[in-house]
Short mmCIF file of C-alpha atoms and ligand atoms in Angstrom, two decimals:
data_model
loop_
_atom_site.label_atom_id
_atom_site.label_comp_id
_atom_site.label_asym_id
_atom_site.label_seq_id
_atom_site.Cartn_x
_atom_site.Cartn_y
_atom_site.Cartn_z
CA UNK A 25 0.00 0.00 0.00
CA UNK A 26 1.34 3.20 -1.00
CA UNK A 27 0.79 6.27 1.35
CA UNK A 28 0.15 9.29 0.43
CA UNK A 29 0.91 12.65 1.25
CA UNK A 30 -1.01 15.99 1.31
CA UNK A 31 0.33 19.04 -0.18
CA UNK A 32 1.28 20.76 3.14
CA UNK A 33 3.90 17.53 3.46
CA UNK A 34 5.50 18.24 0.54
CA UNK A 35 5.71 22.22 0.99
CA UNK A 36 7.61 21.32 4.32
CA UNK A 37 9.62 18.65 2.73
CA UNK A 38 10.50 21.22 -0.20
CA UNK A 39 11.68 23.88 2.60
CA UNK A 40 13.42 21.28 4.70
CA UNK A 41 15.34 20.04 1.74
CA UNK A 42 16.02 23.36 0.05
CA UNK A 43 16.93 24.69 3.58
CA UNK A 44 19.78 22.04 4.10
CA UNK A 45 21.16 22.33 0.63
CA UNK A 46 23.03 25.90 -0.03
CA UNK A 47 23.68 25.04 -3.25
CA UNK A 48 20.06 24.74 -4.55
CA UNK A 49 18.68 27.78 -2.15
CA UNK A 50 18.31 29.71 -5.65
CA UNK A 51 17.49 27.05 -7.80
CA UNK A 52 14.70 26.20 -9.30
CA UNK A 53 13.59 24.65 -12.71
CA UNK A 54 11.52 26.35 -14.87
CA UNK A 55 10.26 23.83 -17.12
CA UNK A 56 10.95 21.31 -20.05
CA UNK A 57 13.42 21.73 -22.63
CA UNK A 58 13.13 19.19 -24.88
CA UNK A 59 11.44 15.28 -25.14
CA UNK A 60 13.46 12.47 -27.00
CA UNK A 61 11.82 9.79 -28.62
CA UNK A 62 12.82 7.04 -31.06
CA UNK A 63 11.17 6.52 -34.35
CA UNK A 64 11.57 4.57 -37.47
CA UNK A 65 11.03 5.69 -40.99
CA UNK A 66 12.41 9.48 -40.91
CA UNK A 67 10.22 10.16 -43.71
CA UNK A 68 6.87 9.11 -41.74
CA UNK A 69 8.28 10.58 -39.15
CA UNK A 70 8.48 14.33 -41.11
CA UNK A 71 5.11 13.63 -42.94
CA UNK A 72 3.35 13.22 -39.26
CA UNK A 73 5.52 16.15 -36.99
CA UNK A 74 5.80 18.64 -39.96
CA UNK A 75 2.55 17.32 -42.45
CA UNK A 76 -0.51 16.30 -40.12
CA UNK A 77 0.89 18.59 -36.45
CA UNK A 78 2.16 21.31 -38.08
CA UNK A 79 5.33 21.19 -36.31
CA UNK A 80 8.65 22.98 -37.51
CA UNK A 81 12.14 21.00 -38.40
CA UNK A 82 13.83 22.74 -36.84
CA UNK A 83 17.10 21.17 -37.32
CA UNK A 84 18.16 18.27 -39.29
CA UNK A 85 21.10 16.94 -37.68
CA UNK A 86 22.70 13.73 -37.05
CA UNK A 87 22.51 11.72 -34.02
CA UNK A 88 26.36 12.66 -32.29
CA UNK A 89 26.59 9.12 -31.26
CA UNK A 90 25.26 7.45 -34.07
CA UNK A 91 26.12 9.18 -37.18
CA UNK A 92 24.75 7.12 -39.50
CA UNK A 93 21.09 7.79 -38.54
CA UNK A 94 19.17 11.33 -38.18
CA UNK A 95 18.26 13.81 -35.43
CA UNK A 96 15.35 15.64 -36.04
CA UNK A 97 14.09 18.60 -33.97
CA UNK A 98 10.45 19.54 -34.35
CA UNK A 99 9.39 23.00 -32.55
CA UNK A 100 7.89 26.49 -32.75
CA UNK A 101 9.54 28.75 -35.25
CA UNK A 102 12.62 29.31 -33.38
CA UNK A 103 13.01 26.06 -31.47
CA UNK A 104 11.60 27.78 -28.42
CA UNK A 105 13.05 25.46 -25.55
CA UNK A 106 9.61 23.93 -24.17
CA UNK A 107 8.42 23.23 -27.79
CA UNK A 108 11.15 21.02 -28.87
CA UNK A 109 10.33 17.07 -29.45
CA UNK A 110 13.57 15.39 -31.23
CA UNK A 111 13.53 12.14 -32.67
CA UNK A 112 16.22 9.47 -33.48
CA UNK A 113 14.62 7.55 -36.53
CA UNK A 114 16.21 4.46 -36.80
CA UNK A 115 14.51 2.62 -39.79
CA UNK A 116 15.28 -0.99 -38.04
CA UNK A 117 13.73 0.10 -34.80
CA UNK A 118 11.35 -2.75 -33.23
CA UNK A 119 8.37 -1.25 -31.33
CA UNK A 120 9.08 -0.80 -27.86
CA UNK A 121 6.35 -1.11 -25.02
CA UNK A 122 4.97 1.57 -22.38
CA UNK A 123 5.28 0.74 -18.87
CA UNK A 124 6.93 1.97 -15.47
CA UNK A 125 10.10 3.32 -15.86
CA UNK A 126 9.12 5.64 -19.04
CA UNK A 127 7.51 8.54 -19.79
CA UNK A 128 3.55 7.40 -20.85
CA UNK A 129 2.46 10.47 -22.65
CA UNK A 130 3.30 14.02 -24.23
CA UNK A 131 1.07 16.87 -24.38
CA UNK A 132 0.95 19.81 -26.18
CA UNK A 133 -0.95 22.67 -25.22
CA UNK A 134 -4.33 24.08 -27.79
CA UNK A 135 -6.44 27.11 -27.72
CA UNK A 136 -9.98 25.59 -26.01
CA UNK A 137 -11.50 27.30 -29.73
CA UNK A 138 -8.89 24.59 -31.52
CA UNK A 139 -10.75 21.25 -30.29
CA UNK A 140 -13.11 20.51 -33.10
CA UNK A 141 -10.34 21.77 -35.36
CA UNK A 142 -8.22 19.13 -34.55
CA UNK A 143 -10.58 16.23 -34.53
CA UNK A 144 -11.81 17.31 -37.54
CA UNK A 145 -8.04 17.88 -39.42
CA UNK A 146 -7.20 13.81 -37.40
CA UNK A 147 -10.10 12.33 -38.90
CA UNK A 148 -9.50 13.77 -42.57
CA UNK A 149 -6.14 12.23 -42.45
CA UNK A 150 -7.40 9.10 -41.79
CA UNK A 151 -5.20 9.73 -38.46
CA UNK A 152 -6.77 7.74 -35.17
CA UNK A 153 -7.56 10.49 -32.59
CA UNK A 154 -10.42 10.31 -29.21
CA UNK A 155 -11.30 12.75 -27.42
CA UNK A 156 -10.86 11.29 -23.60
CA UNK A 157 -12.87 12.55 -20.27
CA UNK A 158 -11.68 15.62 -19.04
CA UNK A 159 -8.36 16.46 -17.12
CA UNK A 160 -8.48 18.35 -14.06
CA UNK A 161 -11.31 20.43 -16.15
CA UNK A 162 -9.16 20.58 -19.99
CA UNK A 163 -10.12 18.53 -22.67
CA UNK A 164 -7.42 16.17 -23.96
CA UNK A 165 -7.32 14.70 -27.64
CA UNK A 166 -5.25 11.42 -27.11
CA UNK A 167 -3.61 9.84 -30.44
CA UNK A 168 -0.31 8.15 -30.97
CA UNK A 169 2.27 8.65 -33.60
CA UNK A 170 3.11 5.89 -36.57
CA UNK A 171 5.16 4.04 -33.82
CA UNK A 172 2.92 4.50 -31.34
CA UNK A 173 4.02 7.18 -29.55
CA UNK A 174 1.24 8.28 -27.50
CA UNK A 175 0.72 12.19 -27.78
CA UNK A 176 -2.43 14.33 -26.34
CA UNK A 177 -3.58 18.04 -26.92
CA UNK A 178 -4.57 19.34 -23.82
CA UNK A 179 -7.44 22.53 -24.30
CA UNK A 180 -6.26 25.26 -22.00
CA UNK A 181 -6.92 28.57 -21.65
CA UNK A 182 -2.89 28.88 -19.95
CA UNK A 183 -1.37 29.36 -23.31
CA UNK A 184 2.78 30.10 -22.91
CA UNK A 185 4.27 32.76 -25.48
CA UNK A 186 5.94 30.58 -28.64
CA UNK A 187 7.03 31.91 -31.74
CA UNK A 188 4.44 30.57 -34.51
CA UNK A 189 5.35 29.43 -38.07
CA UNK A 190 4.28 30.88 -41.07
CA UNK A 191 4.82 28.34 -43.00
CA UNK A 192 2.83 25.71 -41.36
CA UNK A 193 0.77 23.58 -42.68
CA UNK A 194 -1.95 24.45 -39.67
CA UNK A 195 -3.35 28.02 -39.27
CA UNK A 196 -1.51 30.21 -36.36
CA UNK A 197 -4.84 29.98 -34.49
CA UNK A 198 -5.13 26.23 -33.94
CA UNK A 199 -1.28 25.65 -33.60
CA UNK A 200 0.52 24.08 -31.25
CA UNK A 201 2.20 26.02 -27.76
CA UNK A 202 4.41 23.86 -27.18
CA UNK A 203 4.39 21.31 -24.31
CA UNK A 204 1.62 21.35 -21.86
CA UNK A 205 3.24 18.04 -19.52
CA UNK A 206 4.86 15.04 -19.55
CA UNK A 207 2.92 11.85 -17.47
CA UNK A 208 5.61 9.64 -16.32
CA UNK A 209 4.74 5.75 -15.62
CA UNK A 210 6.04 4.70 -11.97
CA UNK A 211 5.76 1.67 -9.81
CA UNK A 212 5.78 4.18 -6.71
CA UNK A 213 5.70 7.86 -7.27
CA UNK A 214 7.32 9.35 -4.11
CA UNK A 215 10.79 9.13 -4.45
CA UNK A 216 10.27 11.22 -8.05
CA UNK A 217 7.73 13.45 -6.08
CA UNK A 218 10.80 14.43 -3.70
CA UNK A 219 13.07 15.17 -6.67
CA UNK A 220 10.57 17.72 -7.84
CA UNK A 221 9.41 19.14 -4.66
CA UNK A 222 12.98 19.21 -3.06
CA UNK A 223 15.54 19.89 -5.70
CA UNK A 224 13.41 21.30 -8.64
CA UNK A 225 11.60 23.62 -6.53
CA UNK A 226 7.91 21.85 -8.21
CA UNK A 227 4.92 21.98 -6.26
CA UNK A 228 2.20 19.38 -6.16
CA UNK A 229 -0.96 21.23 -7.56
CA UNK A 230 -3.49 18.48 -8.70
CA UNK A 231 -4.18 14.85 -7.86
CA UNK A 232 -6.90 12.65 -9.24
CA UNK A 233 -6.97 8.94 -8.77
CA UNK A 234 -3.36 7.84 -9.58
CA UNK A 235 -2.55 11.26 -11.16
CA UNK A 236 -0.44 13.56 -9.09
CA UNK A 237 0.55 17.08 -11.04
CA UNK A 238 3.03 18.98 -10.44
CA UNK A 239 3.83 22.24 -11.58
CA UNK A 240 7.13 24.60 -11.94
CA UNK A 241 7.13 27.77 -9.51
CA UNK A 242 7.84 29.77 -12.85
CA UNK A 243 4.48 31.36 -13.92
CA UNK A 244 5.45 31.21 -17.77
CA UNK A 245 7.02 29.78 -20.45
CA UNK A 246 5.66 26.17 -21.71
CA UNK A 247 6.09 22.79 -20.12
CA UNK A 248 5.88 23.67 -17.09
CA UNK A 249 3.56 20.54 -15.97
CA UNK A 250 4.85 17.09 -15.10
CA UNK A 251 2.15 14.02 -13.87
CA UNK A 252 3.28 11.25 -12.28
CA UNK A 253 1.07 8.10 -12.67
CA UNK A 254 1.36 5.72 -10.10
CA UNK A 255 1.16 2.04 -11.76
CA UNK A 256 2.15 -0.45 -8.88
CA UNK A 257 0.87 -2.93 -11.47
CA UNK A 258 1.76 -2.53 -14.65
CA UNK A 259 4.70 -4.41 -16.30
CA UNK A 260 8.08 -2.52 -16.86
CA UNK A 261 8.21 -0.44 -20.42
CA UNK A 262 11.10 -1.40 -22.93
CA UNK A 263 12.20 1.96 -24.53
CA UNK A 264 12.71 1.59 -28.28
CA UNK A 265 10.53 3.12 -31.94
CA UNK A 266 7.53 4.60 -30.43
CA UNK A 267 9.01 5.39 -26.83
CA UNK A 268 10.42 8.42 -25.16
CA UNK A 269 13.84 8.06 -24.71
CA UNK A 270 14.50 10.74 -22.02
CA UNK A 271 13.18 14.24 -21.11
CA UNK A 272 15.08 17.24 -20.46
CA UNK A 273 14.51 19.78 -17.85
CA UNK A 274 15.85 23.90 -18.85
CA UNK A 275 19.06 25.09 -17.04
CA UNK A 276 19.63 29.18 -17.71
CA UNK A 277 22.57 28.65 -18.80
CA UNK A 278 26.33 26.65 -18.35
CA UNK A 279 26.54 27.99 -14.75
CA UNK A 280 23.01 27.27 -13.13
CA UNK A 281 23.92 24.07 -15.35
CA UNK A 282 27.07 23.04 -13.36
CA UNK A 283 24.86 24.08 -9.98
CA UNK A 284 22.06 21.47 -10.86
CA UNK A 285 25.48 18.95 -11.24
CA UNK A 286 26.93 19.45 -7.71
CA UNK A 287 23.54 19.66 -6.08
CA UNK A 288 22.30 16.27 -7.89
CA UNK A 289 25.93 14.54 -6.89
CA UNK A 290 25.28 15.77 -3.55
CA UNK A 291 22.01 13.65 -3.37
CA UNK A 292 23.55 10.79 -4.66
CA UNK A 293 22.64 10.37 -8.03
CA UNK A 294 25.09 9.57 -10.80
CA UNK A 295 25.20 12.25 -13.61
CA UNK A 296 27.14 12.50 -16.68
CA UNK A 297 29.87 14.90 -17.43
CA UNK A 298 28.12 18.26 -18.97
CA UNK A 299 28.00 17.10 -23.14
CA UNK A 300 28.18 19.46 -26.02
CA UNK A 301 25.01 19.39 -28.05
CA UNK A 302 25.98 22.33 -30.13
CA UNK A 303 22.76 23.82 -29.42
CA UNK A 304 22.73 23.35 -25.95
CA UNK A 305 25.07 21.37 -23.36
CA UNK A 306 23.48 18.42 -21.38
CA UNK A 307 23.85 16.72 -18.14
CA UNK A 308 21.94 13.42 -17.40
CA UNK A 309 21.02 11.32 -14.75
CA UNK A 310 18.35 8.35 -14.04
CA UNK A 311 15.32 9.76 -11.95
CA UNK A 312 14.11 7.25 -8.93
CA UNK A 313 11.42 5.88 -11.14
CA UNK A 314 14.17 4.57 -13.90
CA UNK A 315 13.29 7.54 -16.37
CA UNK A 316 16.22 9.31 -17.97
CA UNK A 317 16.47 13.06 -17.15
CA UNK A 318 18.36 15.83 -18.69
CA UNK A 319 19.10 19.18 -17.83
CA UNK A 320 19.71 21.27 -20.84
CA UNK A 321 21.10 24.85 -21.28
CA UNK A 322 18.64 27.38 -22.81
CA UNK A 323 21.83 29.11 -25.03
CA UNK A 324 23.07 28.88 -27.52
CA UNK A 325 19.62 27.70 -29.49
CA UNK A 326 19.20 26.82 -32.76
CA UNK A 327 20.37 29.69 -34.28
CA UNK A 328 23.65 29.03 -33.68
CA UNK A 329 24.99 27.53 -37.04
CA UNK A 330 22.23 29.01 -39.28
CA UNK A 331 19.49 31.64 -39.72
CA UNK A 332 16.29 31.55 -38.32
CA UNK A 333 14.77 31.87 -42.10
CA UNK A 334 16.86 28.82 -42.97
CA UNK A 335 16.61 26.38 -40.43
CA UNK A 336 16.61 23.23 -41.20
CA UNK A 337 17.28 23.74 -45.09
CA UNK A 338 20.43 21.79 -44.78
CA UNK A 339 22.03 19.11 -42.99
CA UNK A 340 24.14 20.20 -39.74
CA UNK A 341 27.12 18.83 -38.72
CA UNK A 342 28.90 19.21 -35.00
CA UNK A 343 32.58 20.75 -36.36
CA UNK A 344 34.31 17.27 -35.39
CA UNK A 345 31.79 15.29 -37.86
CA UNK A 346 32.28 18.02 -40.54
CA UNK A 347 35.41 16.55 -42.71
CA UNK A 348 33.14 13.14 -42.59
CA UNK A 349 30.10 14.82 -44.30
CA UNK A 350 30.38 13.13 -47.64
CA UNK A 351 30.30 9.25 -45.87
CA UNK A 352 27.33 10.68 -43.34
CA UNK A 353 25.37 12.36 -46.53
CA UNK A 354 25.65 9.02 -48.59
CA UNK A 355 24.42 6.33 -45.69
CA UNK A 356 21.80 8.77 -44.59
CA UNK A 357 18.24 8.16 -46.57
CA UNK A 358 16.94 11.02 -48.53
CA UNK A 359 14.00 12.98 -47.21
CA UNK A 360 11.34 15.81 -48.05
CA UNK A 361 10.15 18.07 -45.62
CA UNK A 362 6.25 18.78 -46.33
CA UNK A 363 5.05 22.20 -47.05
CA UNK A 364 2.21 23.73 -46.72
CA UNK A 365 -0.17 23.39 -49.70
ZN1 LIG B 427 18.09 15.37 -24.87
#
């Protein structure tokens, strides 16, 4: 039997463990940076982010650690951290399964005017979508991805500032604002409940049945929403095409970055050197609940190697894959983005 606690229990557990900690006392995280997930065909892949959501590529880059296969970033115009969903598509990919351990679903945020919209755009593209019972008073559109990644649209009237595409293939009004929440899978959810209260500086704002939200102390900016479901019963996931691979939290930048580091060594957990990303530098570590976290820098962005008119035109190579180009270019497969029509 799992116990659990009020909200006044975690407010004095988030003092307590802020107050013992100097080097968090300032720190808190704002919201999401980015969501990974693993794929299969690229093209699919495009046709569904960029054709049927009306995402933006934001970058076409390789995977760093796999060359041979892409790295697509889907976002806002600008690649708004707290927009961006990236995708390995590895054509070979088996489908993975959800479970504990894994992150069960990502929302995006829609105007409450865009609902009918966006059944009515799913069911036109022969896409499965279902409206599903209210959440904490927001309607949700659930539907999953060609691997079955399973994404929702969450109606609410808390809409965070993004920079919206021209050029997409869905009208400004009914786009998406970037990440409402994650809902993370977990045999027992108070061990990631302290990491957010205690260290992130999240407070727990909603609970419904097995649902416990909680919410950044920032006010803006998307993403700021993360619900833990608490599955004491349901097997373990196996993260491969169709899963998230790991979520990333926003860090200011490369200082409040190395802060996060010591005060997450502090607490025990093992966390990777910081990595260059090119577009932002990354430190991660396994949550309680098995999920992998990251802690991204906001700067430099996506920007950083080409214009904001021309992102994603061409492929992008880190400098130390550059004199390799020609190999990368011939083993990758050739794509089209989708336009609008
Ligand atoms: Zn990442």
């Amino acid at each position: 039997m799992l116990l659990r606690r009020s909200e006044s229990d975690f407010s004095r557990n988030f003092i307590r463990g802020r107050a013992k900690n100097g080097v968090s006392m300032n720190l808190s995280i704002t919201g999401l940076h980015h969501v990974t997930a693993i794929a299969s065909d690229p093209q699919r892949n495009l046709d569904f982010y960029v054709g049927l959501l009306g995402l933006r590529l934001v970058k076409r880059t390789v995977n760093f650690d796999d060359p041979a296969s892409y790295h697509f970033y889907f976002g806002d115009a600008g690649g708004t951290p707290g927009t961006i969903l990236t995708f390995f598509p590895w054509p070979s990919a088996q489908r993975g399964h959800r479970g504990v351990g894994q992150i069960e679903a990502t929302a995006f945020v829609i105007s409450p005017d865009s609902v009918g919209y966006w059944l009515g755009r799913f069911k036109e593209q022969h896409a499965i979508a279902e409206k599903i019972s209210a959440r904490f008073g927001e309607e949700v559109i659930r539907f999953t991805d060609p691997d079955g990644l399973l994404l929702e649209l969450v109606a609410s009237s808390s809409i965070a500032q993004v920079e919206s595409w021209a050029a997409s293939t869905v009208p400004a009004e009914h786009s998406l604002h970037g990440f409402h929440s994650v809902s993370a899978a977990l045999e027992g959810y108070e061990r990631t409940a302290q990491l957010l209260t205690e260290s992130f500086g999240y407070r727990l704002v909603k609970e419904s049945g097995n649902r416990f939200r909680f919410a950044a102390p920032s006010q803006s900016g998307p993403g700021r929403i993360v619900d833990l479901l608490c599955m004491p019963d349901r097997r373990e996931g196996h993260v491969s095409a169709g899963s998230v691979h790991h979520i990333a939290f926003r860090a200011k930048d490369d200082d409040e970055q190395l802060q996060w580091r010591e005060h997450l060594v502090e607490l025990g957990y093992s966390v990777t050197p910081v990595i260059d990303r090119i577009y932002f530098h990354s430190i991660y570590f396994r949550e309680p609940g098995g999920i992998l976290f990251e802690i991204a820098t906001e700067p430099p962005g996506f920007t950083l190697d080409e214009s904001i008119e021309d992102l994603s035109s061409k492929l992008r190579l880190p400098p130390w894959l550059e004199p390799s180009r020609s190999d990368i270019e011939q083993v990758l497969p050739p794509i089209n983005i989708p336009a609008k029509q």
